Short mmCIF file of C-alpha atoms and ligand atoms in Angstrom, two decimals:
data_model
loop_
_atom_site.label_atom_id
_atom_site.label_comp_id
_atom_site.label_asym_id
_atom_site.label_seq_id
_atom_site.Cartn_x
_atom_site.Cartn_y
_atom_site.Cartn_z
CA MET A 110 15.81 16.41 99.00
CA THR A 111 12.19 17.53 99.19
CA ASP A 112 9.22 15.30 98.42
CA LEU A 113 8.70 17.17 95.21
CA ASP A 114 12.26 16.47 94.02
CA SER A 115 11.83 12.77 94.65
CA ILE A 116 8.73 12.68 92.45
CA PHE A 117 10.72 13.83 89.48
CA THR A 118 14.19 12.46 90.00
CA ASP A 119 13.81 8.98 91.49
CA VAL A 120 12.73 7.37 88.25
CA PRO A 121 14.82 5.69 85.56
CA PRO A 122 15.07 7.32 82.10
CA ASP A 123 12.81 4.66 80.57
CA HIS A 124 10.06 5.25 83.17
CA ARG A 125 6.56 4.85 81.79
CA SER A 126 3.30 6.48 82.81
CA GLY A 127 -0.18 6.80 81.44
CA ILE A 128 -3.92 6.78 81.96
CA VAL A 129 -6.10 3.70 81.64
CA ALA A 130 -9.84 4.33 81.33
CA VAL A 131 -11.64 1.40 82.95
CA VAL A 132 -15.09 1.18 81.39
CA GLY A 133 -17.93 -1.31 81.14
CA ARG A 134 -21.55 -1.94 81.96
CA PRO A 135 -22.80 -1.47 85.51
CA ASN A 136 -21.77 -4.33 87.81
CA ALA A 137 -19.07 -5.69 85.48
CA GLY A 138 -16.47 -5.46 88.26
CA LYS A 139 -14.58 -2.25 87.40
CA SER A 140 -14.23 -1.02 90.97
CA THR A 141 -13.41 -4.51 92.24
CA LEU A 142 -10.61 -4.78 89.69
CA ILE A 143 -9.11 -1.42 90.61
CA ASN A 144 -9.20 -2.25 94.33
CA ARG A 145 -7.55 -5.57 93.50
CA ILE A 146 -4.82 -4.01 91.35
CA LEU A 147 -3.96 -1.47 94.03
CA GLY A 148 -4.18 -4.04 96.82
CA HIS A 149 -6.28 -1.51 98.76
CA LYS A 150 -9.89 -0.57 98.75
CA ILE A 151 -10.38 2.91 97.38
CA ALA A 152 -13.66 2.44 95.51
CA ALA A 153 -17.13 1.42 96.64
CA VAL A 154 -18.29 -2.01 95.45
CA SER A 155 -21.72 -3.58 95.75
CA PRO A 156 -23.70 -6.39 94.15
CA LYS A 157 -26.09 -3.75 92.77
CA PRO A 158 -25.51 -2.06 89.41
CA GLN A 159 -24.68 1.66 89.26
CA THR A 160 -22.63 1.74 92.42
CA THR A 161 -19.94 4.11 91.10
CA ARG A 162 -21.27 7.61 90.34
CA LYS A 163 -18.21 9.63 89.41
CA ARG A 164 -14.74 9.06 88.08
CA GLN A 165 -12.08 8.12 90.58
CA LEU A 166 -8.37 7.72 90.04
CA GLY A 167 -6.46 4.68 91.29
CA ILE A 168 -2.68 5.09 91.18
CA LEU A 169 -0.32 2.13 90.78
CA THR A 170 3.35 2.98 91.26
CA ASP A 171 6.48 0.88 91.01
CA GLU A 172 10.08 1.62 90.10
CA GLN A 173 9.47 1.39 86.35
CA ALA A 174 6.03 2.88 85.88
CA GLN A 175 3.07 4.77 87.22
CA ILE A 176 -0.31 3.74 85.91
CA LEU A 177 -3.37 5.90 86.54
CA PHE A 178 -6.55 3.83 86.43
CA THR A 179 -9.77 5.79 86.03
CA ASP A 180 -12.71 4.00 87.63
CA THR A 181 -15.90 5.11 85.89
CA PRO A 182 -19.65 4.76 86.39
CA GLY A 183 -21.16 1.87 84.43
CA LEU A 184 -22.28 2.83 80.91
CA HIS A 185 -26.05 2.44 80.69
CA LEU A 186 -29.13 4.10 79.24
CA PRO A 187 -29.95 6.76 81.81
CA ARG A 188 -33.44 7.40 83.17
CA HIS A 189 -32.87 10.53 85.25
CA ARG A 190 -30.49 13.48 85.64
CA LEU A 191 -28.14 11.59 87.94
CA GLY A 192 -27.95 8.75 85.41
CA GLU A 193 -27.17 11.20 82.61
CA TYR A 194 -24.49 12.75 84.78
CA MET A 195 -22.97 9.32 85.45
CA VAL A 196 -22.86 8.28 81.81
CA ARG A 197 -21.38 11.59 80.67
CA ASN A 198 -18.87 11.32 83.46
CA ALA A 199 -17.82 7.88 82.24
CA GLU A 200 -17.72 9.00 78.61
CA THR A 201 -15.26 11.82 79.29
CA ALA A 202 -12.80 9.25 80.66
CA PHE A 203 -12.19 8.09 77.08
CA ARG A 204 -10.80 11.47 76.12
CA ASP A 205 -7.58 11.48 78.12
CA ALA A 206 -6.85 7.77 78.05
CA ASP A 207 -3.65 6.16 76.72
CA LEU A 208 -5.44 2.81 76.88
CA ILE A 209 -9.07 1.79 77.19
CA LEU A 210 -9.70 -1.24 79.36
CA VAL A 211 -13.18 -2.60 78.75
CA ILE A 212 -14.44 -4.95 81.44
CA LEU A 213 -16.98 -7.52 80.32
CA ASP A 214 -18.84 -9.83 82.68
CA VAL A 215 -18.64 -13.35 81.22
CA SER A 216 -20.90 -14.95 83.85
CA ASP A 217 -23.71 -14.63 81.27
CA ALA A 218 -23.87 -14.62 77.49
CA PRO A 219 -23.63 -11.12 75.94
CA ASP A 220 -26.93 -9.22 75.86
CA ALA A 221 -28.29 -5.84 74.77
CA ALA A 222 -26.41 -4.01 77.53
CA ASP A 223 -23.13 -5.52 76.34
CA ARG A 224 -23.90 -4.52 72.77
CA HIS A 225 -24.60 -1.00 74.01
CA ILE A 226 -21.12 -0.98 75.60
CA ALA A 227 -19.59 -2.19 72.35
CA GLU A 228 -21.28 0.63 70.43
CA THR A 229 -20.22 3.22 72.98
CA VAL A 230 -16.61 2.07 72.87
CA ALA A 231 -16.61 2.08 69.06
CA ARG A 232 -18.04 5.62 69.07
CA LEU A 233 -15.64 7.10 71.62
CA ARG A 234 -12.37 5.20 71.30
CA GLY A 235 -10.78 7.28 68.54
CA GLN A 236 -7.27 5.92 67.91
CA THR A 237 -6.80 4.71 71.48
CA PRO A 238 -5.86 1.04 71.89
CA VAL A 239 -8.39 -1.24 73.61
CA PHE A 240 -7.72 -4.17 75.94
CA LEU A 241 -10.51 -6.40 77.17
CA ALA A 242 -10.75 -7.85 80.67
CA LEU A 243 -13.09 -10.84 80.49
CA ASN A 244 -14.13 -10.84 84.13
CA LYS A 245 -15.78 -13.25 86.55
CA ILE A 246 -14.25 -16.39 85.03
CA ASP A 247 -14.64 -17.96 88.48
CA THR A 248 -18.39 -18.19 87.83
CA VAL A 249 -18.20 -20.30 84.66
CA THR A 250 -16.77 -23.80 84.33
CA ARG A 251 -15.06 -25.28 81.30
CA PRO A 252 -15.91 -26.17 78.58
CA LEU A 253 -18.63 -23.49 78.61
CA LEU A 254 -16.05 -20.87 79.60
CA ASP A 255 -14.16 -20.97 76.31
CA ALA A 256 -17.29 -20.30 74.27
CA ARG A 257 -18.25 -17.47 76.65
CA LEU A 258 -14.88 -15.82 76.35
CA GLU A 259 -15.12 -15.96 72.59
CA GLU A 260 -18.64 -14.54 72.45
CA HIS A 261 -17.65 -11.59 74.63
CA ALA A 262 -14.33 -10.96 72.92
CA ALA A 263 -16.17 -10.82 69.57
CA LEU A 264 -18.20 -7.80 70.71
CA ILE A 265 -15.40 -5.23 70.58
CA ALA A 266 -12.38 -4.80 68.32
CA HIS A 267 -9.38 -5.07 70.62
CA GLU A 268 -5.65 -5.49 70.75
CA ARG A 269 -5.51 -8.03 73.57
CA ALA A 270 -7.97 -9.87 75.82
CA PHE A 271 -7.37 -11.24 79.32
CA PRO A 272 -9.60 -13.72 81.15
CA ILE A 273 -9.60 -12.64 84.80
CA SER A 274 -11.34 -12.90 88.12
CA ALA A 275 -11.15 -9.50 89.80
CA LEU A 276 -12.66 -11.08 92.89
CA GLU A 277 -10.10 -13.85 93.26
CA GLY A 278 -7.19 -12.18 91.48
CA THR A 279 -6.75 -14.79 88.72
CA GLY A 280 -5.14 -13.33 85.60
CA VAL A 281 -4.76 -9.87 87.12
CA PRO A 282 -0.92 -9.83 87.30
CA GLU A 283 -0.74 -10.76 83.58
CA LEU A 284 -3.19 -7.99 82.74
CA VAL A 285 -1.27 -5.40 84.73
CA HIS A 286 2.00 -6.52 83.16
CA ALA A 287 0.59 -6.04 79.65
CA ILE A 288 -0.88 -2.64 80.58
CA ARG A 289 2.47 -1.48 81.95
CA GLU A 290 4.21 -2.38 78.69
CA LYS A 291 1.64 -0.41 76.74
CA MET A 292 2.18 2.83 78.67
CA PRO A 293 4.15 5.61 76.93
CA LEU A 294 7.39 6.97 78.37
CA GLY A 295 6.60 9.59 80.98
CA PRO A 296 7.26 10.97 84.45
CA ARG A 297 5.89 9.96 87.82
CA TYR A 298 2.95 12.31 88.25
CA TYR A 299 2.05 11.48 91.86
CA PRO A 300 4.16 10.63 94.91
CA ALA A 301 4.86 6.90 95.05
CA GLU A 302 2.78 6.40 98.20
CA ASP A 303 -0.44 7.92 96.79
CA LEU A 304 -3.15 5.39 95.93
CA THR A 305 -5.76 7.87 94.75
CA GLU A 306 -6.27 11.57 94.37
CA ALA A 307 -9.59 11.32 96.18
CA ASN A 308 -9.44 12.76 99.68
CA MET A 309 -10.41 10.99 102.89
CA ARG A 310 -13.75 12.79 103.04
CA PHE A 311 -14.76 11.45 99.65
CA ILE A 312 -13.65 7.91 100.47
CA ALA A 313 -15.49 8.02 103.80
CA ALA A 314 -18.69 9.17 102.06
CA GLU A 315 -18.34 6.43 99.45
CA ILE A 316 -17.85 3.68 102.04
CA ILE A 317 -20.93 4.84 103.96
CA ARG A 318 -22.93 4.92 100.72
CA GLU A 319 -21.66 1.43 99.85
CA LYS A 320 -22.95 0.10 103.19
CA VAL A 321 -26.35 1.68 102.52
CA MET A 322 -26.40 0.11 99.04
CA ILE A 323 -25.50 -3.32 100.37
CA ASN A 324 -28.11 -3.24 103.15
CA THR A 325 -31.12 -1.80 101.30
CA GLU A 326 -33.32 -2.86 98.39
CA LYS A 327 -35.28 -1.59 95.39
CA GLU A 328 -35.05 2.19 94.81
CA ILE A 329 -33.36 3.03 98.09
CA PRO A 330 -29.74 2.24 97.16
CA TYR A 331 -30.06 4.67 94.25
CA SER A 332 -31.89 7.39 96.17
CA VAL A 333 -29.09 7.86 98.64
CA ALA A 334 -26.33 10.45 98.74
CA VAL A 335 -23.88 10.92 101.57
CA GLU A 336 -22.38 14.19 102.73
CA ILE A 337 -19.54 14.42 105.24
CA GLU A 338 -20.45 17.31 107.56
CA SER A 339 -17.25 17.22 109.51
CA PHE A 340 -14.08 15.12 109.54
CA GLN A 341 -11.75 15.97 112.38
CA GLU A 342 -8.44 14.27 113.04
CA LYS A 343 -8.64 14.73 116.80
CA THR A 344 -5.40 12.90 117.51
CA PRO A 345 -3.05 10.87 115.28
CA SER A 346 -5.03 7.77 116.28
CA LEU A 347 -8.62 9.11 116.44
CA SER A 348 -10.83 10.74 113.81
CA VAL A 349 -14.34 12.01 114.45
CA ILE A 350 -16.63 11.94 111.45
CA SER A 351 -20.20 13.11 111.17
CA ALA A 352 -22.18 12.41 108.02
CA VAL A 353 -25.65 12.93 106.63
CA ILE A 354 -27.39 10.27 104.55
CA TYR A 355 -29.81 11.99 102.17
CA VAL A 356 -32.82 10.19 100.75
CA GLU A 357 -35.55 11.36 98.39
CA ARG A 358 -38.66 10.65 100.44
CA GLU A 359 -39.85 10.44 104.05
CA SER A 360 -40.74 6.74 103.67
CA GLN A 361 -37.14 5.98 102.65
CA LYS A 362 -35.88 7.73 105.74
CA GLY A 363 -37.87 5.34 107.92
CA ILE A 364 -36.36 2.34 106.16
CA ILE A 365 -32.81 3.58 106.54
CA VAL A 366 -33.30 4.30 110.23
CA GLY A 367 -34.99 0.90 110.67
CA ALA A 368 -36.97 -0.48 113.59
CA GLY A 369 -35.62 1.09 116.77
CA GLY A 370 -32.70 2.50 114.75
CA SER A 371 -31.45 -1.00 113.91
CA MET A 372 -30.63 -0.34 110.24
CA ILE A 373 -28.75 2.92 110.72
CA LYS A 374 -26.84 1.25 113.52
CA ARG A 375 -25.80 -1.60 111.26
CA ILE A 376 -24.77 0.76 108.45
CA GLY A 377 -22.77 2.81 110.95
CA THR A 378 -20.98 -0.19 112.43
CA GLU A 379 -20.07 -1.66 109.06
CA ALA A 380 -18.83 1.68 107.73
CA ARG A 381 -16.87 2.49 110.87
CA THR A 382 -15.16 -0.92 110.95
CA GLU A 383 -14.08 -0.61 107.34
CA LEU A 384 -12.95 3.00 107.63
CA GLU A 385 -10.86 2.12 110.69
CA GLN A 386 -9.10 -0.53 108.61
CA LEU A 387 -8.62 1.77 105.65
CA PHE A 388 -7.37 4.80 107.54
CA GLU A 389 -5.66 2.82 110.32
CA VAL A 390 -7.12 4.97 113.09
CA LYS A 391 -10.00 4.68 115.56
CA ILE A 392 -13.11 6.39 114.28
CA HIS A 393 -16.15 7.89 115.95
CA LEU A 394 -18.86 7.98 113.33
CA THR A 395 -22.18 9.78 113.70
CA LEU A 396 -24.85 9.33 111.01
CA ARG A 397 -28.06 11.26 110.47
CA VAL A 398 -30.72 10.77 107.82
CA LYS A 399 -32.41 13.69 106.02
CA VAL A 400 -34.88 14.02 103.17
CA LEU A 401 -33.94 16.05 100.08
CA LYS A 402 -37.00 15.60 97.94
CA ASP A 403 -36.28 14.13 94.48
CA TRP A 404 -32.66 15.29 94.52
CA ARG A 405 -31.71 12.95 91.66
CA SER A 406 -33.86 14.93 89.25
CA ASP A 407 -32.69 18.33 90.45
CA GLU A 408 -29.42 19.69 89.11
CA LYS A 409 -29.05 22.23 91.93
CA LEU A 410 -29.39 19.58 94.61
CA MET A 411 -27.10 17.21 92.73
CA LYS A 412 -24.48 19.93 92.63
CA ARG A 413 -24.82 20.48 96.34
CA LEU A 414 -24.20 16.78 96.91
CA GLY A 415 -20.99 16.83 94.89
CA TYR A 416 -22.32 15.69 91.51
CA ARG A 417 -21.33 18.82 89.65
CA ILE A 418 -22.01 18.91 85.96
CA GLN A 419 -18.65 20.60 85.33
CA ASP A 420 -16.99 17.37 86.60
CA ASN A 421 -17.80 16.16 83.13
CA ASP A 422 -15.79 18.82 81.35
N1 GTP U 227 -17.85 -13.91 91.14
C1 GTP U 227 -17.27 -12.73 90.86
N2 GTP U 227 -17.86 -11.60 91.24
C2 GTP U 227 -17.25 -10.42 90.94
C3 GTP U 227 -16.01 -10.38 90.26
N3 GTP U 227 -15.68 -9.08 90.09
C4 GTP U 227 -16.66 -8.35 90.67
N4 GTP U 227 -17.60 -9.16 91.20
C5 GTP U 227 -18.83 -8.76 91.92
O1 GTP U 227 -19.65 -8.01 91.04
C6 GTP U 227 -20.37 -7.00 91.77
C7 GTP U 227 -20.14 -5.65 91.13
O2 GTP U 227 -18.79 -5.27 91.32
P1 GTP U 227 -18.34 -3.75 91.19
O3 GTP U 227 -16.85 -3.74 91.28
O4 GTP U 227 -19.12 -2.87 92.12
O5 GTP U 227 -18.78 -3.45 89.68
P2 GTP U 227 -18.67 -2.08 88.86
O6 GTP U 227 -18.36 -2.44 87.46
O7 GTP U 227 -17.73 -1.15 89.53
O8 GTP U 227 -20.15 -1.58 88.95
P3 GTP U 227 -20.77 -0.05 88.84
O9 GTP U 227 -19.96 0.82 89.75
O10 GTP U 227 -22.15 -0.24 89.32
O11 GTP U 227 -20.69 0.32 87.40
C8 GTP U 227 -19.88 -7.10 93.22
O12 GTP U 227 -20.81 -7.87 93.94
C9 GTP U 227 -18.55 -7.80 93.10
O13 GTP U 227 -18.19 -8.54 94.25
C10 GTP U 227 -15.40 -11.62 89.86
O14 GTP U 227 -14.33 -11.69 89.27
N5 GTP U 227 -16.09 -12.76 90.19
MG1 MG U 228 -18.00 0.69 90.29
#
């Protein structure tokens, strides 16, 4: 039997499958939750808002079901072309979804950004059912927690709400169980071993960008784009990757390189270590830094860096 046959035949007649759009404000924990659900890191995570820039599929497969989780950029009020791209990219995720999973961060009381999410969900949800994941419950102690959960749950009309900690895993199995039950009958769309449809080049670029975001401050995390120039699987146990880190200004280049190259070295070591774990091979990683002036405001340059407007169609 070929691989293709097994995709279509190895599932029971009551097999379920569907798409879950994971949406929320920047920093709510969407990517953390998807990594947690899959038990593998496929998406970049950082303490800074607006880490995710484009949709990414996380695929959860078991005997009974295949659930496709769409990680999306945080919904926010954009201030430049890249921000507009990100928000439109997130908004299109609503269109194909069988279920909308809104992640709310309960570590603080709801504010204007949360109300903006609520309005966006109300505008775009159509007839699609909504579940809420009330995330970061590890940061709030009882009895305050109960009031917090209620305040957040009151923001958005929903079918069910689940208090969770994406970081620690609390409540996540219950959430996944409920999502599975909500999926319509359907086939297995991807081979059981696939975790994402993103290729290794994209994941490598995202991990490098994540390390830049974690290690830099102010505008720099947002001014960075990463391009994989070459990715060669030299042997089954060694890959050689060379990547360019683009920034918007000469001064930012100096900061990313750091004194005596210390910063770029740190970014390289952290990225390499994590990629070796993810891909289970040794990696030689070479990083260079280049200036692409004001690329975030320039649609042509954005396109060159992989943020194509037609991604939003
Ligand atoms: N304490 C705590 N921190 C969390 C939890 N979930 C996520 N975080 C942290 O919140 C920060 C943002 O997490 P991300 O997963 O990048 O959030 P996101 O919603 O994908 O953010 P954007 O991609 O920017 O929209 C990271 O520092 C995470 O470690 C949680 O359950 N508890
Ligand atoms: Mg994210």
